[in-house]
């Protein structure tokens, strides 16, 4: 039921005013700058100065005082007293920057993920931000795509848990409460499947695959109560998501009962013309509004075309009213009609931004996101003696990753700073640590490399901090080369040839191709981009003050040619039986099928052993024993996978269905259980909306990671 005051407002508004309410523009348009006239941006978008007082939302005011000025001006001018809504991209922290989402996915710690979102919400709320354009639920299998850094990874189940935890952290029980913001999940739908990993590229998925793998994370956001949804740039079944009626009306609204507002992505209504499914702005507006797209971000076809479309009888005004109602209801759910400034408070904003408490939480989340990939007994390091430190990330503070909101490099802790702080007694010898910019280039580094080897001659162990430039990750940062740059490879080669024990730390926003680096390292640590507390979190892990517990949220390919490589694949009719089996089976002549590091993989300073996988009498509870067989206490992520052996459609060789983090003291043993549910055994048999359960044999698997599990087969007729 629409609240009477909202219905009343809609009744009083003209069509053009309604179209403006459905429009979102950047601050540039709102006259806070001096030179607002019709020869500037307003003119380009064919806006009339009068339109601005009716525009419903602003994209990206990251300043509390500025927002107060803007809202005050807006309320003075808007005849209905409808407040402006401020939406920003706060994806992994605002001023306190957390690890990139792909890294946070590796924590497998949903409490930590939720906490990071709660900190981001607090900082955002005091800054006058009402909704964040997060979480991103796009499932990713192609590390060439720069936006994998924004995703929780390649697994449907993990992504869904991640997304719902983020929504809970941002919104709390009620987004209008203090220190909370609304969440807008994105990019609906399937954006992560861009062909060739090239951003904005075509997506072509069967409905079964879309439903099975890609949609569940968005559905989880809806179920968690996210207030908004954003469409994606790509096509789905050759129709851009922004105007895709099946996605927006049938799936999102009808099946999932999503009642919140849907926003386009940046300019994506206009891009429908480029996609070739609308001849002009009028047709683009027609298709978007009839598909149920409520808010147009950064193009103005609604403003310029909706009036005529209604006048010509092509669009029913009732449809427009529905969208305006959704926009006003959103403002109401955020409490903006009662308090248009919500928590906005410049002094409070200053106080909470990057507060010691927020930094403490960021450090904790960061160390949980680090993944130890290899360790030939060189880690943890002793806090004494001499250690070498080389590579472009050794002293760099450019460790925020893409979408760093208001994070500042100068407020980040570099690796070297973290090491010194943690172990002041260690002598650190640095070499070739400069010129981060040169990561991108080859260049002749022969002399520098020779000097580095010479400088480090007395260091038996050398930490080499390498990776990709943080600005090579995120939107529009697709790549076709994922190995370390040639100059970094030369440094690694020379140090390794000089007989050094190399502890390689990799900073990246995506899985890189690390086969060569791995072969030359004694220890390999995936650091991703960890945000402000990067150096401290890494030092915690390197010196063993924190026992690493991260597990990969995305497989690491051996080569570009293997992509996509992901664990929950189908079996094919000719699966490979062993590495050497290459005869007319599904394999590569020149490579293994397996990734370098699989999904779920990650080491600890402890060692865990699994035993006694068994089933209860009714076969609906599986149990497994996990024992810490080492002398150090640590945390294991117990992973449960299921395979449906024969069904009406081919089913993945395994799918993660549950995970649990357990902390075990040295020698401690615990029994863990999986309660098998119908949902875990069900799947999308065809393109219809409901998952089905088909009786038969299932394999229930438990273990350390997707390639190290043991299984037990069970017949389940009924559940
Ligand atoms: C991105 C979105 C983002 C929006 C607003 C777009 O380019 O695809 O993820 O929320 O810009 O900044």
Tab-separated table of N, CA, C and O in Angstrom, residues 437-518:
chain	number	residue	atom	x	y	z
A	437	UNK	N	55.522	3.017	-10.737
A	437	UNK	CA	54.976	3.250	-12.078
A	437	UNK	C	55.607	2.312	-13.106
A	437	UNK	O	54.997	1.956	-14.094
A	438	UNK	N	56.846	1.954	-12.841
A	438	UNK	CA	57.530	1.135	-13.845
A	438	UNK	C	57.071	-0.311	-13.874
A	438	UNK	O	57.489	-1.083	-14.729
A	439	UNK	N	56.178	-0.658	-12.946
A	439	UNK	CA	55.601	-2.003	-13.008
A	439	UNK	C	54.986	-2.225	-14.376
A	439	UNK	O	55.032	-3.299	-14.950
A	440	UNK	N	54.401	-1.164	-14.878
A	440	UNK	CA	53.662	-1.311	-16.130
A	440	UNK	C	54.583	-1.480	-17.331
A	440	UNK	O	54.184	-1.986	-18.358
A	441	UNK	N	55.800	-0.973	-17.216
A	441	UNK	CA	56.676	-0.988	-18.381
A	441	UNK	C	57.753	-2.051	-18.239
A	441	UNK	O	58.032	-2.517	-17.144
A	442	UNK	N	58.346	-2.359	-19.338
A	442	UNK	CA	59.504	-3.239	-19.314
A	442	UNK	C	60.694	-2.403	-18.888
A	442	UNK	O	60.999	-2.267	-17.709
A	443	UNK	N	61.284	-1.748	-19.827
A	443	UNK	CA	62.431	-0.892	-19.529
A	443	UNK	C	63.666	-1.732	-19.257
A	443	UNK	O	63.571	-2.926	-18.971
A	444	UNK	N	64.801	-1.086	-19.364
A	444	UNK	CA	66.041	-1.807	-19.129
A	444	UNK	C	66.412	-1.707	-17.651
A	444	UNK	O	66.755	-0.635	-17.162
A	445	UNK	N	66.313	-2.809	-16.954
A	445	UNK	CA	66.586	-2.771	-15.515
A	445	UNK	C	67.810	-3.614	-15.155
A	445	UNK	O	68.015	-3.946	-13.992
A	446	UNK	N	68.590	-3.935	-16.191
A	446	UNK	CA	69.742	-4.820	-15.974
A	446	UNK	C	70.653	-4.341	-14.841
A	446	UNK	O	70.977	-5.103	-13.919
A	447	UNK	N	71.002	-3.057	-14.908
A	447	UNK	CA	71.944	-2.534	-13.907
A	447	UNK	C	71.315	-2.503	-12.522
A	447	UNK	O	71.946	-2.887	-11.534
A	448	UNK	N	70.060	-2.063	-12.483
A	448	UNK	CA	69.377	-2.008	-11.184
A	448	UNK	C	69.288	-3.393	-10.558
A	448	UNK	O	69.474	-3.554	-9.353
A	449	UNK	N	68.982	-4.363	-11.399
A	449	UNK	CA	68.855	-5.729	-10.893
A	449	UNK	C	70.200	-6.212	-10.350
A	449	UNK	O	70.284	-6.784	-9.254
A	450	UNK	N	71.249	-5.917	-11.092
A	450	UNK	CA	72.593	-6.333	-10.642
A	450	UNK	C	72.927	-5.659	-9.317
A	450	UNK	O	73.443	-6.302	-8.383
A	451	UNK	N	72.593	-4.380	-9.205
A	451	UNK	CA	72.847	-3.655	-7.944
A	451	UNK	C	72.061	-4.281	-6.795
A	451	UNK	O	72.561	-4.402	-5.675
A	452	UNK	N	70.811	-4.643	-7.104
A	452	UNK	CA	69.959	-5.220	-6.052
A	452	UNK	C	70.570	-6.517	-5.530
A	452	UNK	O	70.655	-6.750	-4.317
A	453	UNK	N	71.008	-7.349	-6.458
A	453	UNK	CA	71.607	-8.627	-6.050
A	453	UNK	C	72.833	-8.355	-5.170
A	453	UNK	O	73.040	-9.001	-4.142
A	454	UNK	N	73.586	-7.340	-5.570
A	454	UNK	CA	74.779	-7.002	-4.800
A	454	UNK	C	74.410	-6.485	-3.398
A	454	UNK	O	74.959	-6.925	-2.393
A	455	UNK	N	73.441	-5.574	-3.351
A	455	UNK	CA	73.025	-5.010	-2.053
A	455	UNK	C	72.526	-6.107	-1.114
A	455	UNK	O	72.719	-6.039	0.100
A	456	UNK	N	71.883	-7.099	-1.692
A	456	UNK	CA	71.260	-8.128	-0.847
A	456	UNK	C	72.173	-9.338	-0.626
A	456	UNK	O	71.724	-10.387	-0.175
A	457	UNK	N	73.457	-9.154	-0.955
A	457	UNK	CA	74.355	-10.332	-0.934
A	457	UNK	C	74.409	-11.034	0.425
A	457	UNK	O	74.559	-12.233	0.503
A	458	UNK	N	74.232	-10.277	1.517
A	458	UNK	CA	74.326	-10.916	2.845
A	458	UNK	C	72.981	-11.414	3.371
A	458	UNK	O	72.899	-11.890	4.503
A	459	UNK	N	71.959	-11.251	2.591
A	459	UNK	CA	70.634	-11.687	3.060
A	459	UNK	C	70.321	-13.054	2.484
A	459	UNK	O	70.233	-13.219	1.264
A	460	UNK	N	70.117	-13.990	3.368
A	460	UNK	CA	69.788	-15.335	2.895
A	460	UNK	C	68.347	-15.370	2.384
A	460	UNK	O	68.024	-15.987	1.385
A	461	UNK	N	67.500	-14.637	3.111
A	461	UNK	CA	66.075	-14.613	2.756
A	461	UNK	C	65.696	-13.217	2.279
A	461	UNK	O	66.075	-12.221	2.889
A	462	UNK	N	64.938	-13.191	1.192
A	462	UNK	CA	64.519	-11.891	0.659
A	462	UNK	C	63.006	-11.892	0.429
A	462	UNK	O	62.461	-12.808	-0.199
A	463	UNK	N	62.368	-10.872	0.973
A	463	UNK	CA	60.939	-10.690	0.684
A	463	UNK	C	60.861	-9.893	-0.622
A	463	UNK	O	61.444	-8.818	-0.726
A	464	UNK	N	60.171	-10.445	-1.594
A	464	UNK	CA	60.024	-9.729	-2.859
A	464	UNK	C	58.556	-9.361	-3.021
A	464	UNK	O	57.692	-10.233	-3.127
A	465	UNK	N	58.291	-8.064	-3.013
A	465	UNK	CA	56.904	-7.592	-3.070
A	465	UNK	C	56.585	-7.134	-4.485
A	465	UNK	O	57.040	-6.081	-4.921
A	466	UNK	N	55.810	-7.956	-5.175
A	466	UNK	CA	55.568	-7.714	-6.597
A	466	UNK	C	54.067	-7.676	-6.879
A	466	UNK	O	53.254	-7.868	-5.977
A	467	UNK	N	53.714	-7.441	-8.132
A	467	UNK	CA	52.291	-7.491	-8.471
A	467	UNK	C	51.944	-6.605	-9.644
A	467	UNK	O	52.786	-6.317	-10.497
A	468	UNK	N	50.688	-6.183	-9.666
A	468	UNK	CA	50.236	-5.276	-10.729
A	468	UNK	C	49.868	-3.939	-10.091
A	468	UNK	O	49.523	-3.869	-8.908
A	469	UNK	N	49.943	-2.895	-10.885
A	469	UNK	CA	49.618	-1.558	-10.404
A	469	UNK	C	48.167	-1.538	-9.942
A	469	UNK	O	47.298	-2.100	-10.597
A	470	UNK	N	47.904	-0.873	-8.799
A	470	UNK	CA	46.526	-0.924	-8.295
A	470	UNK	C	45.549	-0.266	-9.264
A	470	UNK	O	44.372	-0.585	-9.265
A	471	UNK	N	46.046	0.635	-10.083
A	471	UNK	CA	45.134	1.266	-11.038
A	471	UNK	C	44.931	0.421	-12.293
A	471	UNK	O	44.245	0.824	-13.220
A	472	UNK	N	45.522	-0.742	-12.312
A	472	UNK	CA	45.257	-1.689	-13.398
A	472	UNK	C	44.073	-2.572	-13.057
A	472	UNK	O	43.784	-3.541	-13.760
A	473	UNK	N	43.421	-2.301	-11.939
A	473	UNK	CA	42.307	-3.140	-11.527
A	473	UNK	C	41.047	-2.300	-11.419
A	473	UNK	O	41.120	-1.098	-11.201
A	474	UNK	N	39.902	-2.929	-11.590
A	474	UNK	CA	38.633	-2.218	-11.500
A	474	UNK	C	38.011	-2.027	-12.871
A	474	UNK	O	38.354	-2.723	-13.843
A	475	UNK	N	37.095	-1.066	-12.942
A	475	UNK	CA	36.337	-0.881	-14.181
A	475	UNK	C	37.256	-0.490	-15.338
A	475	UNK	O	38.197	0.283	-15.174
A	476	UNK	N	36.948	-1.039	-16.504
A	476	UNK	CA	37.676	-0.743	-17.744
A	476	UNK	C	39.160	-1.101	-17.639
A	476	UNK	O	40.000	-0.465	-18.255
A	477	UNK	N	39.495	-2.086	-16.836
A	477	UNK	CA	40.897	-2.495	-16.680
A	477	UNK	C	41.078	-3.957	-17.081
A	477	UNK	O	41.656	-4.760	-16.330
A	478	UNK	N	40.568	-4.306	-18.237
A	478	UNK	CA	40.769	-5.674	-18.723
A	478	UNK	C	42.186	-5.804	-19.266
A	478	UNK	O	42.763	-4.831	-19.740
A	479	UNK	N	42.706	-7.015	-19.186
A	479	UNK	CA	44.089	-7.247	-19.637
A	479	UNK	C	44.201	-8.584	-20.371
A	479	UNK	O	43.458	-9.523	-20.050
A	480	UNK	N	45.180	-8.668	-21.256
A	480	UNK	CA	45.406	-9.961	-21.908
A	480	UNK	C	46.710	-10.601	-21.433
A	480	UNK	O	47.059	-11.690	-21.860
A	481	UNK	N	47.453	-9.921	-20.594
A	481	UNK	CA	48.708	-10.476	-20.059
A	481	UNK	C	48.609	-10.451	-18.538
A	481	UNK	O	48.434	-9.376	-17.951
A	482	UNK	N	48.678	-11.614	-17.938
A	482	UNK	CA	48.510	-11.659	-16.487
A	482	UNK	C	49.767	-12.111	-15.742
A	482	UNK	O	49.724	-12.362	-14.547
A	483	UNK	N	50.859	-12.213	-16.470
A	483	UNK	CA	52.103	-12.529	-15.756
A	483	UNK	C	52.652	-11.248	-15.133
A	483	UNK	O	52.260	-10.144	-15.509
A	484	UNK	N	53.574	-11.398	-14.213
A	484	UNK	CA	54.238	-10.215	-13.662
A	484	UNK	C	54.973	-9.517	-14.802
A	484	UNK	O	55.410	-10.169	-15.764
A	485	UNK	N	55.148	-8.203	-14.681
A	485	UNK	CA	55.793	-7.458	-15.763
A	485	UNK	C	57.244	-7.930	-15.931
A	485	UNK	O	57.858	-8.444	-14.991
A	486	UNK	N	57.803	-7.735	-17.122
A	486	UNK	CA	59.152	-8.249	-17.403
A	486	UNK	C	60.204	-7.758	-16.407
A	486	UNK	O	61.074	-8.520	-15.993
A	487	UNK	N	60.112	-6.480	-15.981
A	487	UNK	CA	61.154	-5.993	-15.056
A	487	UNK	C	61.075	-6.699	-13.699
A	487	UNK	O	62.093	-6.987	-13.075
A	488	UNK	N	59.854	-7.020	-13.271
A	488	UNK	CA	59.733	-7.748	-11.994
A	488	UNK	C	60.230	-9.185	-12.157
A	488	UNK	O	60.861	-9.741	-11.260
A	489	UNK	N	59.928	-9.753	-13.305
A	489	UNK	CA	60.385	-11.140	-13.531
A	489	UNK	C	61.914	-11.203	-13.547
A	489	UNK	O	62.521	-12.153	-13.056
A	490	UNK	N	62.519	-10.140	-14.100
A	490	UNK	CA	63.998	-10.137	-14.146
A	490	UNK	C	64.572	-10.070	-12.735
A	490	UNK	O	65.550	-10.736	-12.411
A	491	UNK	N	63.954	-9.257	-11.906
A	491	UNK	CA	64.426	-9.146	-10.517
A	491	UNK	C	64.315	-10.500	-9.807
A	491	UNK	O	65.260	-10.964	-9.159
A	492	UNK	N	63.172	-11.126	-9.978
A	492	UNK	CA	62.945	-12.426	-9.325
A	492	UNK	C	63.959	-13.459	-9.811
A	492	UNK	O	64.575	-14.186	-9.026
A	493	UNK	N	64.151	-13.471	-11.119
A	493	UNK	CA	65.065	-14.448	-11.709
A	493	UNK	C	66.483	-14.263	-11.151
A	493	UNK	O	67.132	-15.223	-10.722
A	494	UNK	N	66.910	-13.014	-11.116
A	494	UNK	CA	68.283	-12.749	-10.660
A	494	UNK	C	68.450	-13.125	-9.192
A	494	UNK	O	69.459	-13.735	-8.807
A	495	UNK	N	67.492	-12.782	-8.376
A	495	UNK	CA	67.606	-13.105	-6.945
A	495	UNK	C	67.569	-14.609	-6.728
A	495	UNK	O	68.299	-15.160	-5.900
A	496	UNK	N	66.728	-15.252	-7.490
A	496	UNK	CA	66.626	-16.694	-7.329
A	496	UNK	C	67.910	-17.369	-7.811
A	496	UNK	O	68.423	-18.295	-7.177
A	497	UNK	N	68.454	-16.860	-8.908
A	497	UNK	CA	69.706	-17.441	-9.398
A	497	UNK	C	70.888	-17.173	-8.457
A	497	UNK	O	71.850	-17.930	-8.417
A	498	UNK	N	70.749	-16.108	-7.688
A	498	UNK	CA	71.805	-15.813	-6.699
A	498	UNK	C	71.639	-16.674	-5.442
A	498	UNK	O	72.340	-16.491	-4.450
A	499	UNK	N	70.647	-17.568	-5.474
A	499	UNK	CA	70.492	-18.541	-4.381
A	499	UNK	C	69.695	-18.043	-3.182
A	499	UNK	O	69.754	-18.629	-2.106
A	500	UNK	N	68.957	-16.954	-3.375
A	500	UNK	CA	68.174	-16.432	-2.249
A	500	UNK	C	66.930	-17.276	-2.019
A	500	UNK	O	66.343	-17.810	-2.963
A	501	UNK	N	66.547	-17.313	-0.751
A	501	UNK	CA	65.228	-17.895	-0.447
A	501	UNK	C	64.232	-16.768	-0.624
A	501	UNK	O	64.301	-15.773	0.106
A	502	UNK	N	63.324	-16.928	-1.559
A	502	UNK	CA	62.425	-15.808	-1.847
A	502	UNK	C	61.060	-15.998	-1.213
A	502	UNK	O	60.403	-17.030	-1.397
A	503	UNK	N	60.659	-14.970	-0.481
A	503	UNK	CA	59.288	-14.930	0.032
A	503	UNK	C	58.555	-13.944	-0.860
A	503	UNK	O	58.785	-12.743	-0.793
A	504	UNK	N	57.740	-14.473	-1.722
A	504	UNK	CA	57.107	-13.624	-2.734
A	504	UNK	C	55.750	-13.163	-2.213
A	504	UNK	O	54.939	-13.977	-1.778
A	505	UNK	N	55.548	-11.853	-2.262
A	505	UNK	CA	54.249	-11.324	-1.841
A	505	UNK	C	53.622	-10.666	-3.054
A	505	UNK	O	54.235	-9.786	-3.674
A	506	UNK	N	52.434	-11.121	-3.405
A	506	UNK	CA	51.826	-10.649	-4.649
A	506	UNK	C	50.655	-9.718	-4.351
A	506	UNK	O	49.682	-10.101	-3.704
A	507	UNK	N	50.775	-8.495	-4.854
A	507	UNK	CA	49.708	-7.508	-4.726
A	507	UNK	C	48.966	-7.477	-6.061
A	507	UNK	O	49.572	-7.171	-7.091
A	508	UNK	N	47.687	-7.778	-6.049
A	508	UNK	CA	46.952	-7.734	-7.312
A	508	UNK	C	45.462	-7.694	-7.046
A	508	UNK	O	45.001	-8.072	-5.970
A	509	UNK	N	44.735	-7.245	-8.059
A	509	UNK	CA	43.278	-7.182	-7.940
A	509	UNK	C	42.626	-8.370	-8.608
A	509	UNK	O	41.407	-8.419	-8.757
A	510	UNK	N	43.421	-9.298	-9.046
A	510	UNK	CA	42.920	-10.469	-9.769
A	510	UNK	C	43.918	-11.600	-9.594
A	510	UNK	O	45.071	-11.346	-9.243
A	511	UNK	N	43.501	-12.836	-9.845
A	511	UNK	CA	44.493	-13.899	-9.879
A	511	UNK	C	45.455	-13.630	-11.029
A	511	UNK	O	45.024	-13.450	-12.179
A	512	UNK	N	46.735	-13.550	-10.749
A	512	UNK	CA	47.716	-13.395	-11.817
A	512	UNK	C	48.204	-14.779	-12.230
A	512	UNK	O	47.933	-15.770	-11.548
A	513	UNK	N	48.937	-14.817	-13.329
A	513	UNK	CA	49.536	-16.085	-13.761
A	513	UNK	C	50.900	-16.186	-13.078
A	513	UNK	O	51.833	-15.475	-13.430
A	514	UNK	N	51.003	-17.061	-12.099
A	514	UNK	CA	52.170	-17.028	-11.207
A	514	UNK	C	53.061	-18.264	-11.304
A	514	UNK	O	53.893	-18.481	-10.425
A	515	UNK	N	52.882	-19.058	-12.345
A	515	UNK	CA	53.609	-20.333	-12.382
A	515	UNK	C	55.118	-20.134	-12.233
A	515	UNK	O	55.771	-20.789	-11.426
A	516	UNK	N	55.631	-19.176	-13.011
A	516	UNK	CA	57.071	-18.912	-12.982
A	516	UNK	C	57.507	-18.400	-11.596
A	516	UNK	O	58.482	-18.872	-11.018
A	517	UNK	N	56.719	-17.462	-11.077
A	517	UNK	CA	57.049	-16.876	-9.771
A	517	UNK	C	56.986	-17.944	-8.679
A	517	UNK	O	57.832	-17.994	-7.783
A	518	UNK	N	56.002	-18.798	-8.797
A	518	UNK	CA	55.829	-19.849	-7.786
A	518	UNK	C	57.038	-20.778	-7.779
A	518	UNK	O	57.562	-21.141	-6.731
